[in-house]
Coordinates of C-alpha atoms and ligand atoms in Angstrom, one line a residue:
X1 CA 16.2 -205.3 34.8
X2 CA 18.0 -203.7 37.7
X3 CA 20.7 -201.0 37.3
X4 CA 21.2 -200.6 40.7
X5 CA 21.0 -197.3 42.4
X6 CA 18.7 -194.9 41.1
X7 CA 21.4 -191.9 42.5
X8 CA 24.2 -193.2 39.5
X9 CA 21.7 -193.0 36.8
X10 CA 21.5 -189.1 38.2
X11 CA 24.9 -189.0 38.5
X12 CA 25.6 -189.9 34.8
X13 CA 22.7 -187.4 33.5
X14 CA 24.1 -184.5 35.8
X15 CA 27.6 -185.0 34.6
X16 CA 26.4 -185.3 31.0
X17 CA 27.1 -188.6 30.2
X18 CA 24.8 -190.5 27.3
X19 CA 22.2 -192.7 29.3
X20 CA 21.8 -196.2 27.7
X21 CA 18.4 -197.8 27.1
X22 CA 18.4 -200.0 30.3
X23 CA 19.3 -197.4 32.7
X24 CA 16.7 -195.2 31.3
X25 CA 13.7 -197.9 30.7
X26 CA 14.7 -199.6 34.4
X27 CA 14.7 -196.0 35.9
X28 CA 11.2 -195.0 34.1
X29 CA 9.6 -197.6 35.3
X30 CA 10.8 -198.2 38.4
X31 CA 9.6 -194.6 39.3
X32 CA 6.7 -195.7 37.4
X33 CA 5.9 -198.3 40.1
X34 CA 6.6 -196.5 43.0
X35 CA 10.2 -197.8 43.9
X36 CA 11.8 -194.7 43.1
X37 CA 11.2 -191.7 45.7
X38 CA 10.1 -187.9 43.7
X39 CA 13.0 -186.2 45.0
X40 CA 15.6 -188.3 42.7
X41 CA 12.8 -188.5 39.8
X42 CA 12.9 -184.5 40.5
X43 CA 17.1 -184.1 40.3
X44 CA 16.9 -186.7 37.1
X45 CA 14.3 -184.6 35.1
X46 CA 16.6 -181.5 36.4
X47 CA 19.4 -183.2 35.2
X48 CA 17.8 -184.3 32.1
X49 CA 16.6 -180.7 31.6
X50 CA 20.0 -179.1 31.6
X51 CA 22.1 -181.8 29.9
X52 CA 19.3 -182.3 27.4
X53 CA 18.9 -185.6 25.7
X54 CA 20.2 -187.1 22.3
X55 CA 18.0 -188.4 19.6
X56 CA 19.0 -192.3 20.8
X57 CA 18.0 -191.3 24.4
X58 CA 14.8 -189.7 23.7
X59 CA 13.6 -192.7 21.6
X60 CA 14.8 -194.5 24.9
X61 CA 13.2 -192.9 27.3
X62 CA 9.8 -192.9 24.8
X63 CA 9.9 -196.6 24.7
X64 CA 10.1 -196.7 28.4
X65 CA 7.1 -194.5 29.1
X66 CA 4.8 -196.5 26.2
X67 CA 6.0 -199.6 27.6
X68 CA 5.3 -198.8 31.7
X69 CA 1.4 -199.5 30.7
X70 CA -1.4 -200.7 28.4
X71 CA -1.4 -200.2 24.7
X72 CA -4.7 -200.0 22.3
X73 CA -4.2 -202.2 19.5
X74 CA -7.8 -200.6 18.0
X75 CA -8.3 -204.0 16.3
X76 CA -11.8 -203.4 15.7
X77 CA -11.4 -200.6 13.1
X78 CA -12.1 -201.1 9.3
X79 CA -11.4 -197.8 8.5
X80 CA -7.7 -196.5 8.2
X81 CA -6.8 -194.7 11.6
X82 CA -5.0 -190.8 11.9
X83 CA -4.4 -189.3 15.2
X84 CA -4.0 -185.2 15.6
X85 CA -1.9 -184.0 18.4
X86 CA -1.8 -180.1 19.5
X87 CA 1.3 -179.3 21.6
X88 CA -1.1 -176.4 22.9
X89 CA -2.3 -173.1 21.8
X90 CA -5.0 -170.3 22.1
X91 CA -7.9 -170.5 20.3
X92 CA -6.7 -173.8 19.3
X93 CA -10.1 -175.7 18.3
X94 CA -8.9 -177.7 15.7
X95 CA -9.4 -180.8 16.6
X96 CA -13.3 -180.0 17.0
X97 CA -13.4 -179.2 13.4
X98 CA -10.8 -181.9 11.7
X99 CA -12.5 -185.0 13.3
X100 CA -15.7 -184.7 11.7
X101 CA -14.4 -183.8 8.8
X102 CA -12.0 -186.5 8.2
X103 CA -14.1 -189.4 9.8
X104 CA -16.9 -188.1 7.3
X105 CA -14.7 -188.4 5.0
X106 CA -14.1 -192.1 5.7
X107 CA -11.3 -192.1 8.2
X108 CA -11.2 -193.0 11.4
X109 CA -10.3 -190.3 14.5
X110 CA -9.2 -192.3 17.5
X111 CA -8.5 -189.3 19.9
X112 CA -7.4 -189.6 23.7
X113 CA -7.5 -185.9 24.2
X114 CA -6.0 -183.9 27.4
X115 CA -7.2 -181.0 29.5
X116 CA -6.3 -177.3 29.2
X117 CA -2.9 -176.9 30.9
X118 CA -1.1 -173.6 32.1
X119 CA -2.7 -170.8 29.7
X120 CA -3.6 -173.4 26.5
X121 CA -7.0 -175.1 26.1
X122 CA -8.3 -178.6 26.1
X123 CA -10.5 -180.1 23.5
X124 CA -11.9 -182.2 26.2
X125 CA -12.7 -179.3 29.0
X126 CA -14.4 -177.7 25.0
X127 CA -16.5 -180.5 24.4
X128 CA -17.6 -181.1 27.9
X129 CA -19.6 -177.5 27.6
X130 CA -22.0 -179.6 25.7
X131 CA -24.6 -180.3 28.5
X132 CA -24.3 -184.3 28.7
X133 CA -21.4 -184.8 26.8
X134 CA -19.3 -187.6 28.4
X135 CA -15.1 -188.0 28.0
X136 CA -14.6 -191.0 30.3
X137 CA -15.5 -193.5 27.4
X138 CA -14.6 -197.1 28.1
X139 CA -12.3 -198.7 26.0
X140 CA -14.6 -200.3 24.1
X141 CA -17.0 -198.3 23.7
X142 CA -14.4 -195.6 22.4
X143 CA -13.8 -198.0 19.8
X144 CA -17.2 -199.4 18.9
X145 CA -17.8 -195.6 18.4
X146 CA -14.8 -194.5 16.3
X147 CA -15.6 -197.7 13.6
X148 CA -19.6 -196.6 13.8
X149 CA -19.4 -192.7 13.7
X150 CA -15.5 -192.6 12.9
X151 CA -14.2 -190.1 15.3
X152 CA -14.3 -190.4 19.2
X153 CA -12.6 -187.4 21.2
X154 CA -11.9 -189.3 25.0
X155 CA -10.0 -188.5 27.9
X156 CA -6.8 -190.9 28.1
X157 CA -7.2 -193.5 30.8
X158 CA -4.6 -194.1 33.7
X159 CA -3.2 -197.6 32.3
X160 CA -2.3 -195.7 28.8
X161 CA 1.7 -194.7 29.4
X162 CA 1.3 -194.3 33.4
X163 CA 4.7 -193.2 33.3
X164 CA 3.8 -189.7 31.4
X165 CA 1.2 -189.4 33.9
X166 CA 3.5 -189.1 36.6
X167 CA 6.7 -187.9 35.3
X168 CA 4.0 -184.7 33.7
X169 CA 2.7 -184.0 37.0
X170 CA 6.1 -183.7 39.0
X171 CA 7.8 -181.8 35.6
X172 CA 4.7 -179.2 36.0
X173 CA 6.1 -178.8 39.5
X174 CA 9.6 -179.0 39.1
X175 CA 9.9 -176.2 36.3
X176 CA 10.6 -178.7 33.9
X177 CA 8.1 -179.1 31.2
X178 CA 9.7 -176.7 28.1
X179 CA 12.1 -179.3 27.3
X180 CA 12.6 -180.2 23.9
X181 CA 13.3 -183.7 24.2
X182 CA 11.0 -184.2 27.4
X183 CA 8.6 -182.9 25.7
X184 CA 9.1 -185.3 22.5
X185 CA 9.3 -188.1 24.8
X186 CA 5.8 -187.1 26.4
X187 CA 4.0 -186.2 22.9
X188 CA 5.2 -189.2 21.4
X189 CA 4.4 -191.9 24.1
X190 CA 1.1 -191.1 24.2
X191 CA 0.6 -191.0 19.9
X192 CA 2.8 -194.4 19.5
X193 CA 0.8 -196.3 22.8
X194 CA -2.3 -196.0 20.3
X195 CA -2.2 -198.0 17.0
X196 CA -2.9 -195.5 14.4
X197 CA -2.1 -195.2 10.6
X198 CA -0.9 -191.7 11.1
X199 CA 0.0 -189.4 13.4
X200 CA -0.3 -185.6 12.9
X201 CA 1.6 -183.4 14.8
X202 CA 0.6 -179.4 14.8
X203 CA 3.7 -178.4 16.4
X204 CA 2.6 -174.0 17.8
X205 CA 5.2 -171.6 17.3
X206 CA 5.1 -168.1 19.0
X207 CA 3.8 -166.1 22.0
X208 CA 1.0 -168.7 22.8
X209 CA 2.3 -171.7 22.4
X210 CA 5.0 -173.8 24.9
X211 CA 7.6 -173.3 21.9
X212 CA 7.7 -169.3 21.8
X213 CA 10.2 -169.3 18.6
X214 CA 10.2 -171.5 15.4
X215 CA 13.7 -172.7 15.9
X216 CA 13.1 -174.1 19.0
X217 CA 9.2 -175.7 17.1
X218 CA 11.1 -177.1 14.4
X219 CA 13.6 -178.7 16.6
X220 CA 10.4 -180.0 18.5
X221 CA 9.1 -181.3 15.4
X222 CA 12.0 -182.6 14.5
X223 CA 12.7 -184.6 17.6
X224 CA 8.9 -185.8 17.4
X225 CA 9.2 -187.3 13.6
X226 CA 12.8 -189.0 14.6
X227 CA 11.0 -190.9 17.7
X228 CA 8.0 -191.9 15.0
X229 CA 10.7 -192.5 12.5
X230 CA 12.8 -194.8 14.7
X231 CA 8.9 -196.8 15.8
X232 CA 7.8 -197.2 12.1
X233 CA 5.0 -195.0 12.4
X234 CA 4.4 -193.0 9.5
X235 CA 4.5 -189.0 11.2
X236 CA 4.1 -185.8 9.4
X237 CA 4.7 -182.6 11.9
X238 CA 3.5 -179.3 10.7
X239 CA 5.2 -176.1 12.8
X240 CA 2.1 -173.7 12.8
X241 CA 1.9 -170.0 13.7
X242 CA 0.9 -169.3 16.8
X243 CA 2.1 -165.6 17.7
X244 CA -1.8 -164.9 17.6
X245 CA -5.3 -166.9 18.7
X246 CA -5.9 -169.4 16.2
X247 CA -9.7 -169.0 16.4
X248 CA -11.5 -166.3 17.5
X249 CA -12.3 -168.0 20.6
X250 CA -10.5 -168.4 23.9
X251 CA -12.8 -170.1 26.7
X252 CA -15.1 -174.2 26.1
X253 CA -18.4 -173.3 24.9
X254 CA -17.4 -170.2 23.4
X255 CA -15.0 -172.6 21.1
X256 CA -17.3 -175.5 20.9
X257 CA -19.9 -172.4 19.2
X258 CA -17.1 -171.6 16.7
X259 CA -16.4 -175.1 15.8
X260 CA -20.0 -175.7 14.5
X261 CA -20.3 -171.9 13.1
X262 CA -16.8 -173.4 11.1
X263 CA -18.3 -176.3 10.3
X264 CA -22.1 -175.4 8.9
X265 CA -19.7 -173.2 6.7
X266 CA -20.8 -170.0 7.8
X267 CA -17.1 -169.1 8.8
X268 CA -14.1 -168.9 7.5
X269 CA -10.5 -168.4 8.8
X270 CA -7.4 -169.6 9.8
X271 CA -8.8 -171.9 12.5
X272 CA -11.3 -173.8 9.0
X273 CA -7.8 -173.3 7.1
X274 CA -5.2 -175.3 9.2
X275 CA -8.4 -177.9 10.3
X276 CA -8.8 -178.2 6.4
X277 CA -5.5 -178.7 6.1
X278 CA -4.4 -181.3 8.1
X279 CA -7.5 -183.1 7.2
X280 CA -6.7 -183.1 3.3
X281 CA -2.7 -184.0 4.4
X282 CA -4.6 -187.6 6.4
X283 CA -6.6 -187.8 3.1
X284 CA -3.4 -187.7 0.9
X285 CA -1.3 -190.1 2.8
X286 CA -3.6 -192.3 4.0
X287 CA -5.7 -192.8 0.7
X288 CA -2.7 -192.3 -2.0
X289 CA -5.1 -188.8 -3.2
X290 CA -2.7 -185.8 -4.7
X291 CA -2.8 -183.6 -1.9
X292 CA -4.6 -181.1 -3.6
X293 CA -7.2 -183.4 -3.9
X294 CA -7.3 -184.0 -0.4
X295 CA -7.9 -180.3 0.5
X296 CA -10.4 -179.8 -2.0
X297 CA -12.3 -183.2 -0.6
X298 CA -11.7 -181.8 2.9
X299 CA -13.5 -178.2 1.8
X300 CA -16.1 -180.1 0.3
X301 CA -17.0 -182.1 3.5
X302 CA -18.0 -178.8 5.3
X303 CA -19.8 -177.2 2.0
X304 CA -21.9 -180.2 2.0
X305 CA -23.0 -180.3 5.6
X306 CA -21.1 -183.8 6.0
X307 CA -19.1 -182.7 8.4
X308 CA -21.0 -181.0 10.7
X309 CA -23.6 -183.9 10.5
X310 CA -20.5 -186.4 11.8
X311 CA -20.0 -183.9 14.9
X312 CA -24.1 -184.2 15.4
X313 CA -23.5 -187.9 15.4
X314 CA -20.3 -187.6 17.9
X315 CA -21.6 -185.4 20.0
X316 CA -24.7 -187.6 20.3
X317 CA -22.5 -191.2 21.0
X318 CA -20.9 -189.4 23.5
X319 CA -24.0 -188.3 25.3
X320 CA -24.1 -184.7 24.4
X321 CA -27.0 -182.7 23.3
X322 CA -27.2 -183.0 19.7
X323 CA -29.3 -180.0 19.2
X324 CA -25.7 -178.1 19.8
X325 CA -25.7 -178.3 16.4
X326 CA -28.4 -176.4 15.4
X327 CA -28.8 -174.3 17.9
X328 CA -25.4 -173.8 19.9
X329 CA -26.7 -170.3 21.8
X330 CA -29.8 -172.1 23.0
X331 CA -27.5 -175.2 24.1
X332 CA -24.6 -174.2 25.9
X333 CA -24.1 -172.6 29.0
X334 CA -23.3 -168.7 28.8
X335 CA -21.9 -166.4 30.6
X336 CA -24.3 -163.6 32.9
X337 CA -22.4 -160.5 31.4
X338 CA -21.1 -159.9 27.9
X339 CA -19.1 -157.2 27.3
X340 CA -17.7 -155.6 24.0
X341 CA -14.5 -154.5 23.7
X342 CA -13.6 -151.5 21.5
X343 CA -10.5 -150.3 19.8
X344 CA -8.8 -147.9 21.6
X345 CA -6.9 -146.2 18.8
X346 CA -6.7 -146.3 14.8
X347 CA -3.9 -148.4 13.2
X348 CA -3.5 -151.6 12.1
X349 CA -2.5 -155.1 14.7
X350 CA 0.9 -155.6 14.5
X351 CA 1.2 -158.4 17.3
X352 CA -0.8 -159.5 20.0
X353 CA 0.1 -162.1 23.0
X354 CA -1.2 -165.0 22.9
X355 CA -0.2 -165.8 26.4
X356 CA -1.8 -163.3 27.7
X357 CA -4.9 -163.7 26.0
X358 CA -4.6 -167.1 27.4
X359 CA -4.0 -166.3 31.1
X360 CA -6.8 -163.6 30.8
X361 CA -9.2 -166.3 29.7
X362 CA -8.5 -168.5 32.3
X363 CA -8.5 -166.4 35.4
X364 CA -12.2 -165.8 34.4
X365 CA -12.7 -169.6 35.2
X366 CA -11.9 -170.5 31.7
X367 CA -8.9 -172.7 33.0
X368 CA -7.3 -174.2 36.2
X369 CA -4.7 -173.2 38.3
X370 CA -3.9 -176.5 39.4
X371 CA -5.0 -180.0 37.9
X372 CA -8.2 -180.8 39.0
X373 CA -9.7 -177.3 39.7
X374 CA -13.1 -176.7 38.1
X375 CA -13.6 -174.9 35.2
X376 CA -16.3 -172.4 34.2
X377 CA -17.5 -173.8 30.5
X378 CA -19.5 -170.4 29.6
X379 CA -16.6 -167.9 30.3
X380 CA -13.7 -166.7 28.0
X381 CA -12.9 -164.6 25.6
X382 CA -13.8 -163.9 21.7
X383 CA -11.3 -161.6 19.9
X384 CA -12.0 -160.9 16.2
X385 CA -8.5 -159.3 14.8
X386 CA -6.2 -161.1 13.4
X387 CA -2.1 -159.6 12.9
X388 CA -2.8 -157.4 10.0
X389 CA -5.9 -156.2 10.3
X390 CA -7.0 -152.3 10.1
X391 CA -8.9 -151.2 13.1
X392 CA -10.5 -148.1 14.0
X393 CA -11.1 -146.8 17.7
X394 CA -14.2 -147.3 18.6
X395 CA -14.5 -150.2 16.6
X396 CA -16.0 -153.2 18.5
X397 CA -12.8 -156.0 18.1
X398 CA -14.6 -158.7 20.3
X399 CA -16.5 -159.2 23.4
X400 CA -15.4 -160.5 27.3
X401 CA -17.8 -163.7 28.7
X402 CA -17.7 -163.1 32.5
X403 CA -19.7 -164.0 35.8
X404 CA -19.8 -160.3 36.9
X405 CA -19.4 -156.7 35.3
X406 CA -15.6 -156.3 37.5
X407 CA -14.5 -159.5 36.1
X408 CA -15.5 -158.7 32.8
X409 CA -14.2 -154.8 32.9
X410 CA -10.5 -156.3 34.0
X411 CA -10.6 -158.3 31.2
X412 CA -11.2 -156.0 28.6
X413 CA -8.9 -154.1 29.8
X414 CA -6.1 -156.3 29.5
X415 CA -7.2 -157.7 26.3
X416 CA -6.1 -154.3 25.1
X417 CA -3.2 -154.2 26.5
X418 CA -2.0 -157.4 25.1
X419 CA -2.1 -155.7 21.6
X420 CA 0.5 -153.7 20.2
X421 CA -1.1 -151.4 17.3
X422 CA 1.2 -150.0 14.3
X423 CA 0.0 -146.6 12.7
X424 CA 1.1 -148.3 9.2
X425 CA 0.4 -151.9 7.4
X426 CA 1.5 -155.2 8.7
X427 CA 2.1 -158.4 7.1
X428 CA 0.3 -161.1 8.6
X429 CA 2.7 -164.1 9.6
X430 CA 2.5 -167.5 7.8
X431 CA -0.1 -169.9 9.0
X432 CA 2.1 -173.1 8.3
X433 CA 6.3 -172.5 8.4
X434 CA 7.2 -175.6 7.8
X435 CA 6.6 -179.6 7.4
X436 CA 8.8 -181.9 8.9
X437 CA 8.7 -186.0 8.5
X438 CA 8.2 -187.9 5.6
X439 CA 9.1 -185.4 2.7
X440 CA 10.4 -183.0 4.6
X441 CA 9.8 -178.8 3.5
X442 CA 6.4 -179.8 1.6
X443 CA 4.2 -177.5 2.4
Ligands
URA501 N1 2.0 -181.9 26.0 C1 2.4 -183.1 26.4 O1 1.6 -184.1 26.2 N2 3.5 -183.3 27.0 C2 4.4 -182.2 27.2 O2 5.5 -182.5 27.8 C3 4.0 -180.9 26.8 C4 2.8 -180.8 26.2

């Protein structure tokens, strides 16, 4: 449909008005082919940024993006489907360990991951550490692979919600990408434009994550589980701390070595915990299981070794060197200089930022700058404390993965001062604050 000109549709938006569902699916998708110039899709994000978006307009402009390209109908799958969506955080590797566990546990994981973005990770720069390990599945072959093994982790192709693609890109360089509704619209396109059962939604709250308080998290997740709501997909969004690392590692080998140390059981932590978690909430809603149950079957699937042989059987489908699994240090590419770093004083963590940790991390060559840069797979950071913990100085608290002893020096340095150390006990936060969609507040 035409609404005319593309500068009245600005207009409205700048002078606050409510955008109806034609004006915003024509201009979506006109930009989408081309026939609207960057400069007024800049002004309209702009516009959209500062006047925000109501609930009816961000299920608009959702349905505009999803229907600018291709959906996948995964018609092929037996098994009933979840999806697991990150809004991005440090240390964040839980979609390396929930995959294999729930497909394991006979669900199917049809994931079209993204890559590391501004100081977060990607699971698919992680997984692509694993020497061979391929992301560019075809359609068809992502499929065939999530009914045989029942998880596939791939990159998202260019026909899936095109118009994300392009309104992302000019939002990263417009200094428009923390908006709430935006944001929704962007999550959401991308989980609906794939034909799941259930969509999880680990919405990060605090000093690493996009959302840097839980207000503004919750009203994420809230805006998330309307759009899913208003579609008829069953959504549940959990707002999960992340005023710390998740994991203990911040780099893509150094996380993909976690994942299988989590998942042979060896560790424990908050990263197994909120993995465990949101596998045992798929298990409960998709299989009618109490949700105790589901946990406890979730737990089980790494005690057992189930799990971890489900990644040895992803990894493999996908190309990668299976032996990851057994021997990740003999596998994956590492760094030339490792460096401990000690405590500096006695006291206990009382906060640390993520961010920082984050940006650290990446201007080893653990991310990009801009999309498309290179990453470094073997560098990063692994940092042990968790908010709470005693420390003493002199105590070794992690270690720095760099290319050379400067590099890995100015690291250390500002992994300490990213701490802030209390002389008496500290509470650790929450790892969950709250759940939003479906019964709201169960935690
Ligand atoms: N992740 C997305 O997919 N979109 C956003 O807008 C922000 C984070």
């Amino acid at each position: 449909m035409s609404v005319g000109d593309p500068r009245d549709v600005v207009a409205a938006k700048r002078d606050g008005r409510h955008l109806s569902e034609q004006e915003l699916a024509w201009f979506v998708q006109s930009y989408a082919r081309g026939e609207i110039p960057d400069y007024l899709a800049a002004a309209f994000l702009m516009a959209c940024f500062i006047r925000g978006l109501d609930a009816e307009e961000t299920v608009a402009l959702t349905r505009a993006m999803i229907d600018s390209g291709a959906t996948l109908a995964l018609r092929g799958i037996s098994r009933p489907k979840v999806d697991k969506h990150s809004t991005g955080g440090v240390a964040d590797g839980v979609t390396l360990v929930f995959a294999p566990i729930a497909a394991s546990l006979g669900l199917a994981v049809a994931k079209l991951s993204g890559r590391g973005l501004g100081h977060t990770g990607g699971t698919l720069d992680k997984l692509e550490a694993i020497p061979g390990l391929r992301t560019d599945l075809e359609p068809a072959a992502f499929e065939r692979q999530v009914e045989e093994v029942g998880c596939a982790v791939a990159a998202q192709t260019a026909d899936l919600v095109p118009a994300d693609g392009a309104l992302y890109a000019l939002r990263d360089a417009t200094a428009t990408v923390p908006s709430i509704p935006l944001i929704a619209a962007s999550v959401m396109s991308k989980k609906l434009a794939v034909a799941t059962d259930l969509v999880l939604l680990d919405v990060k709250a605090g000093s690493g994550a996009f959302m840097k308080t839980v207000d503004d998290a919750e009203a994420l997740a809230r805006a998330c589980t309307r759009v899913a709501d208003d579609w008829g997909r069953p959504c549940r969004a959990a707002v999960t701390d992340m005023s710390q690392p998740l994991g203990e590692a911040i780099g893509n080998a150094l996380d993909v070595a976690e994942a299988v140390d989590l998942l042979s059981g060896r560790a424990h932590g908050r990263l197994r915990a909120l993995a465990v978690m949101f596998a045992g909430e798929a298990v409960s809603r998709l299989t009618g299981a109490p949700m105790g149950e589901g946990r406890e079957r979730a737990a089980r699937a790494i005690d057992s070794g189930q799990a971890l042989e489900t990644f040895r059987r992803m990894v493999e489908a996908q190309g990668g060197d299976p032996r990851v699994v057994d021997d990740p240090a003999g596998v994956l590419p590492a760094a030339p200089v490792v460096r401990p770093v000690v405590a500096d004083r006695d006291g206990y963590l009382a906060g640390v930022d993520a961010e920082a940790l984050g940006r650290a991390s990446g201007d080893l060559g653990a991310g990009r700058k801009r999309k498309g840069d290179p990453i470094d797979p073997a560098v990063g950071i692994v940092f042990r404390l968790k908010v709470g913990d005693p420390l003493q100085r002199g105590e070794e608290i992690g270690a720095v993965h760099a290319r050379d002893e400067a590099a890995a020096e100015g690291c250390a340095r500002r992994v300490l001062a990213a701490m802030s150390i209390s002389e008496g006990a500290v509470e650790p936060p929450p790892l969950v604050h709250a759940w939003f969609g479906g019964s709201e507040g169960v935690g």
